[in-house]
XYZ file of C-alpha atoms in Angstrom:
250
model
C -11.224 273.674 -83.791
C -8.437 274.469 -81.050
C -10.662 274.178 -77.943
C -11.947 270.198 -78.649
C -7.660 270.001 -79.633
C -6.995 271.200 -76.607
C -9.283 269.185 -74.115
C -7.798 265.841 -76.241
C -4.964 266.530 -75.240
C -5.300 266.832 -71.782
C -7.550 263.918 -71.520
C -4.628 261.612 -73.105
C -2.181 263.696 -70.595
C -4.851 262.542 -67.970
C -4.806 258.749 -69.195
C -1.248 258.546 -69.312
C -0.530 260.540 -65.794
C -2.643 257.387 -64.180
C -0.652 255.038 -65.811
C 2.519 256.272 -63.796
C 3.287 255.315 -59.983
C 6.236 257.617 -58.393
C 8.644 255.595 -56.204
C 8.716 258.104 -53.055
C 12.138 256.575 -52.445
C 13.270 258.837 -49.346
C 13.607 258.154 -46.232
C 11.694 261.109 -44.550
C 7.886 262.206 -44.086
C 8.485 265.665 -44.931
C 10.525 264.620 -48.536
C 7.376 262.240 -48.886
C 4.740 264.545 -48.093
C 6.192 267.483 -50.462
C 6.257 265.763 -52.937
C 3.087 264.341 -53.089
C 1.670 267.943 -52.905
C 3.857 268.990 -55.656
C 3.327 266.041 -58.386
C -0.483 265.547 -57.461
C -2.264 266.124 -59.780
C -1.527 264.848 -62.175
C 0.087 262.130 -60.772
C -2.237 260.207 -58.015
C -0.555 256.836 -57.453
C 2.736 256.535 -55.474
C 4.984 253.569 -54.370
C 5.958 253.380 -50.421
C 8.962 250.589 -50.351
C 11.217 249.586 -48.005
C 13.333 252.619 -47.517
C 10.463 254.714 -46.868
C 8.194 252.454 -44.815
C 11.170 251.598 -41.940
C 12.265 255.177 -41.867
C 8.481 255.838 -40.988
C 6.606 253.109 -40.564
C 2.734 252.679 -41.091
C 1.866 255.878 -40.611
C 3.682 257.071 -43.515
C 0.856 255.076 -45.232
C -2.224 256.735 -43.326
C -0.466 260.124 -43.574
C -0.576 259.673 -47.263
C -3.863 258.131 -47.976
C -5.446 261.670 -46.232
C -3.659 262.908 -49.056
C -6.080 261.567 -51.346
C -4.151 259.382 -53.184
C -3.324 255.809 -54.154
C -0.236 253.884 -51.987
C 1.213 250.585 -53.753
C 2.963 248.930 -50.834
C 5.954 247.587 -52.028
C 7.748 245.120 -49.330
C 8.206 242.246 -51.762
C 7.313 239.844 -48.948
C 8.590 236.195 -49.288
C 8.527 233.943 -46.434
C 6.811 230.794 -45.304
C 2.704 230.629 -46.788
C 1.634 231.594 -42.919
C 3.708 234.528 -42.209
C 3.253 235.883 -45.441
C -0.851 235.349 -45.563
C -0.401 237.596 -41.548
C 2.108 239.912 -42.836
C -0.766 240.623 -45.807
C -3.747 240.643 -43.313
C -1.486 243.329 -41.667
C -1.471 245.369 -44.658
C -4.844 245.100 -46.119
C -6.180 246.626 -43.074
C -3.797 249.512 -43.777
C -6.182 250.577 -46.957
C -3.171 250.041 -49.366
C -4.480 250.168 -53.057
C -1.724 247.644 -53.943
C 0.735 245.482 -52.221
C 3.306 242.741 -53.540
C 4.838 239.295 -52.727
C 7.633 237.280 -54.417
C 6.155 234.743 -56.559
C 8.633 232.453 -56.131
C 7.351 232.147 -52.644
C 5.406 229.152 -54.603
C 1.978 228.019 -55.130
C 0.770 227.585 -51.466
C 2.303 231.351 -49.856
C 0.178 233.234 -53.332
C -3.166 231.251 -52.375
C -2.914 231.983 -48.678
C -1.971 235.269 -49.051
C -5.044 235.366 -51.720
C -7.470 233.824 -49.440
C -6.246 236.253 -46.256
C -6.480 239.243 -48.019
C -10.270 238.372 -49.202
C -11.116 237.526 -45.773
C -9.632 240.185 -44.327
C -11.228 243.235 -46.634
C -14.360 241.485 -46.175
C -14.472 241.377 -42.549
C -12.987 245.039 -42.334
C -15.767 246.278 -44.952
C -13.350 247.812 -47.301
C -12.402 246.981 -50.838
C -9.457 244.451 -51.247
C -6.085 245.593 -52.021
C -4.764 244.669 -55.108
C -2.024 241.851 -55.085
C 0.645 241.564 -57.268
C 3.919 239.412 -58.077
C 7.162 239.846 -58.306
C 8.667 237.896 -61.673
C 12.353 239.009 -61.471
C 13.895 241.732 -60.267
C 14.750 244.568 -63.108
C 18.407 244.617 -61.553
C 18.842 240.834 -62.777
C 19.882 239.824 -66.337
C 20.544 236.225 -67.550
C 24.279 235.825 -66.315
C 22.765 236.894 -62.932
C 19.734 234.492 -63.232
C 21.548 231.925 -63.833
C 24.107 232.644 -61.041
C 21.319 231.866 -58.639
C 21.008 228.771 -59.827
C 18.297 229.213 -61.915
C 19.125 227.938 -66.078
C 15.775 228.735 -67.525
C 15.461 231.210 -70.539
C 15.057 234.698 -68.053
C 12.162 235.946 -70.298
C 10.546 232.295 -70.505
C 10.398 231.752 -66.574
C 9.574 234.932 -66.294
C 6.341 234.114 -67.931
C 6.019 230.763 -66.218
C 5.845 232.763 -62.584
C 3.175 235.388 -64.080
C 0.951 232.448 -65.150
C 1.648 230.974 -61.233
C 0.716 234.130 -59.726
C -2.549 234.196 -62.238
C -3.678 230.235 -61.615
C -3.075 231.756 -58.007
C -5.904 234.391 -57.914
C -3.659 237.503 -57.976
C -4.123 240.147 -59.876
C -1.002 241.435 -61.784
C 2.918 241.361 -61.648
C 6.158 243.402 -61.582
C 7.982 242.695 -64.327
C 10.747 244.397 -66.053
C 8.813 246.024 -69.410
C 10.989 243.663 -71.508
C 8.836 240.965 -70.825
C 5.392 242.919 -70.872
C 4.435 241.922 -74.331
C 4.993 237.983 -73.616
C 2.993 238.241 -70.145
C 0.373 239.935 -71.921
C -0.038 237.579 -74.929
C -0.231 234.942 -72.266
C -1.893 236.003 -68.826
C -4.753 238.133 -71.028
C -5.974 241.885 -71.039
C -7.576 241.665 -67.650
C -3.722 241.183 -66.062
C -2.303 244.115 -63.987
C 1.755 244.226 -65.520
C 3.216 246.641 -63.133
C 6.934 247.848 -64.565
C 9.747 249.534 -62.974
C 12.764 249.716 -65.268
C 11.516 252.640 -66.949
C 13.663 255.233 -67.557
C 13.001 258.524 -69.943
C 15.338 259.333 -73.089
C 16.965 261.729 -71.172
C 17.824 259.773 -68.196
C 20.371 257.601 -66.591
C 19.785 254.246 -66.593
C 21.497 253.898 -62.823
C 21.225 249.858 -61.526
C 18.339 248.382 -63.968
C 19.239 246.397 -66.861
C 16.506 245.751 -68.432
C 14.450 248.881 -69.499
C 12.683 250.878 -72.016
C 11.273 254.309 -71.896
C 7.433 255.175 -70.954
C 6.406 255.058 -74.135
C 7.854 251.737 -75.127
C 6.650 250.052 -72.112
C 2.785 251.377 -72.557
C 2.852 249.732 -76.480
C 4.375 246.479 -74.440
C 1.667 246.558 -72.789
C 2.523 247.707 -69.745
C -0.682 248.729 -67.345
C 1.143 251.069 -64.713
C 4.614 252.449 -64.709
C 7.198 253.145 -61.563
C 9.558 255.841 -61.920
C 11.497 256.805 -59.269
C 15.213 258.637 -59.873
C 14.380 259.939 -62.892
C 11.617 262.746 -60.958
C 12.916 262.571 -57.257
C 15.985 262.861 -58.041
C 15.495 266.006 -60.795
C 16.045 269.600 -59.821
C 12.467 270.352 -60.810
C 10.775 266.961 -60.268
C 7.201 268.545 -61.517
C 8.766 269.028 -64.646
C 10.210 265.963 -64.931
C 6.502 264.235 -64.786
C 5.648 266.961 -67.393
C 8.669 265.696 -70.099
C 7.423 261.737 -68.981
C 3.605 263.129 -69.832
C 4.657 264.721 -73.310
C 6.700 261.463 -73.872
C 4.433 259.158 -73.259
C 1.559 261.135 -75.042
C 3.875 263.010 -78.373
């Protein structure tokens, strides 16, 4: 009985770990590689954002992929359709597993990106990276959205953007965990919901306004949890991961 119970607990832990994307928000390659080697396994998915990519360039993606992990390239493209589609072609050739664009760029930009990535992956004979759309940043609240000139209710606006992305062929969205349940209800079970703004019970909120705990975010319908500072700024990142997994599986 003990062995079966232990096997069940290990499987739950692996399933929980597969939902975590660790944000490598550092500016040195060596630090990024050290974190990946420290945390993998159990974590196999890592985010390369503006800080690391700007500091190190595309070579960091190749080096991290050589470590056998998945990469979410978080550069939040937002420009005219041709420019974003052209950038997306380059990203597809990098071999990343997922990248994002701002859904507020509009339908033409989204569709041009989806088509460019599909064609590039086919030509290269490689898997197509997942394309996810940024809805509203988790640092925003209703007041800030209004200051930006958007009068709509924040959750309704997020769901509207998600539906636009779904109609244009993207694979999912980046959204606050607070909107995950509404997005899941409108966009279906196969639509990815990647949620930053996730903070363990023992962690500070930092600059995030709309947050839930890892367990709450998964229950709300999140597919993946992007977690950075609570892990990488912890004196013992591997212990932080274990605490998060325990919180998710209890």
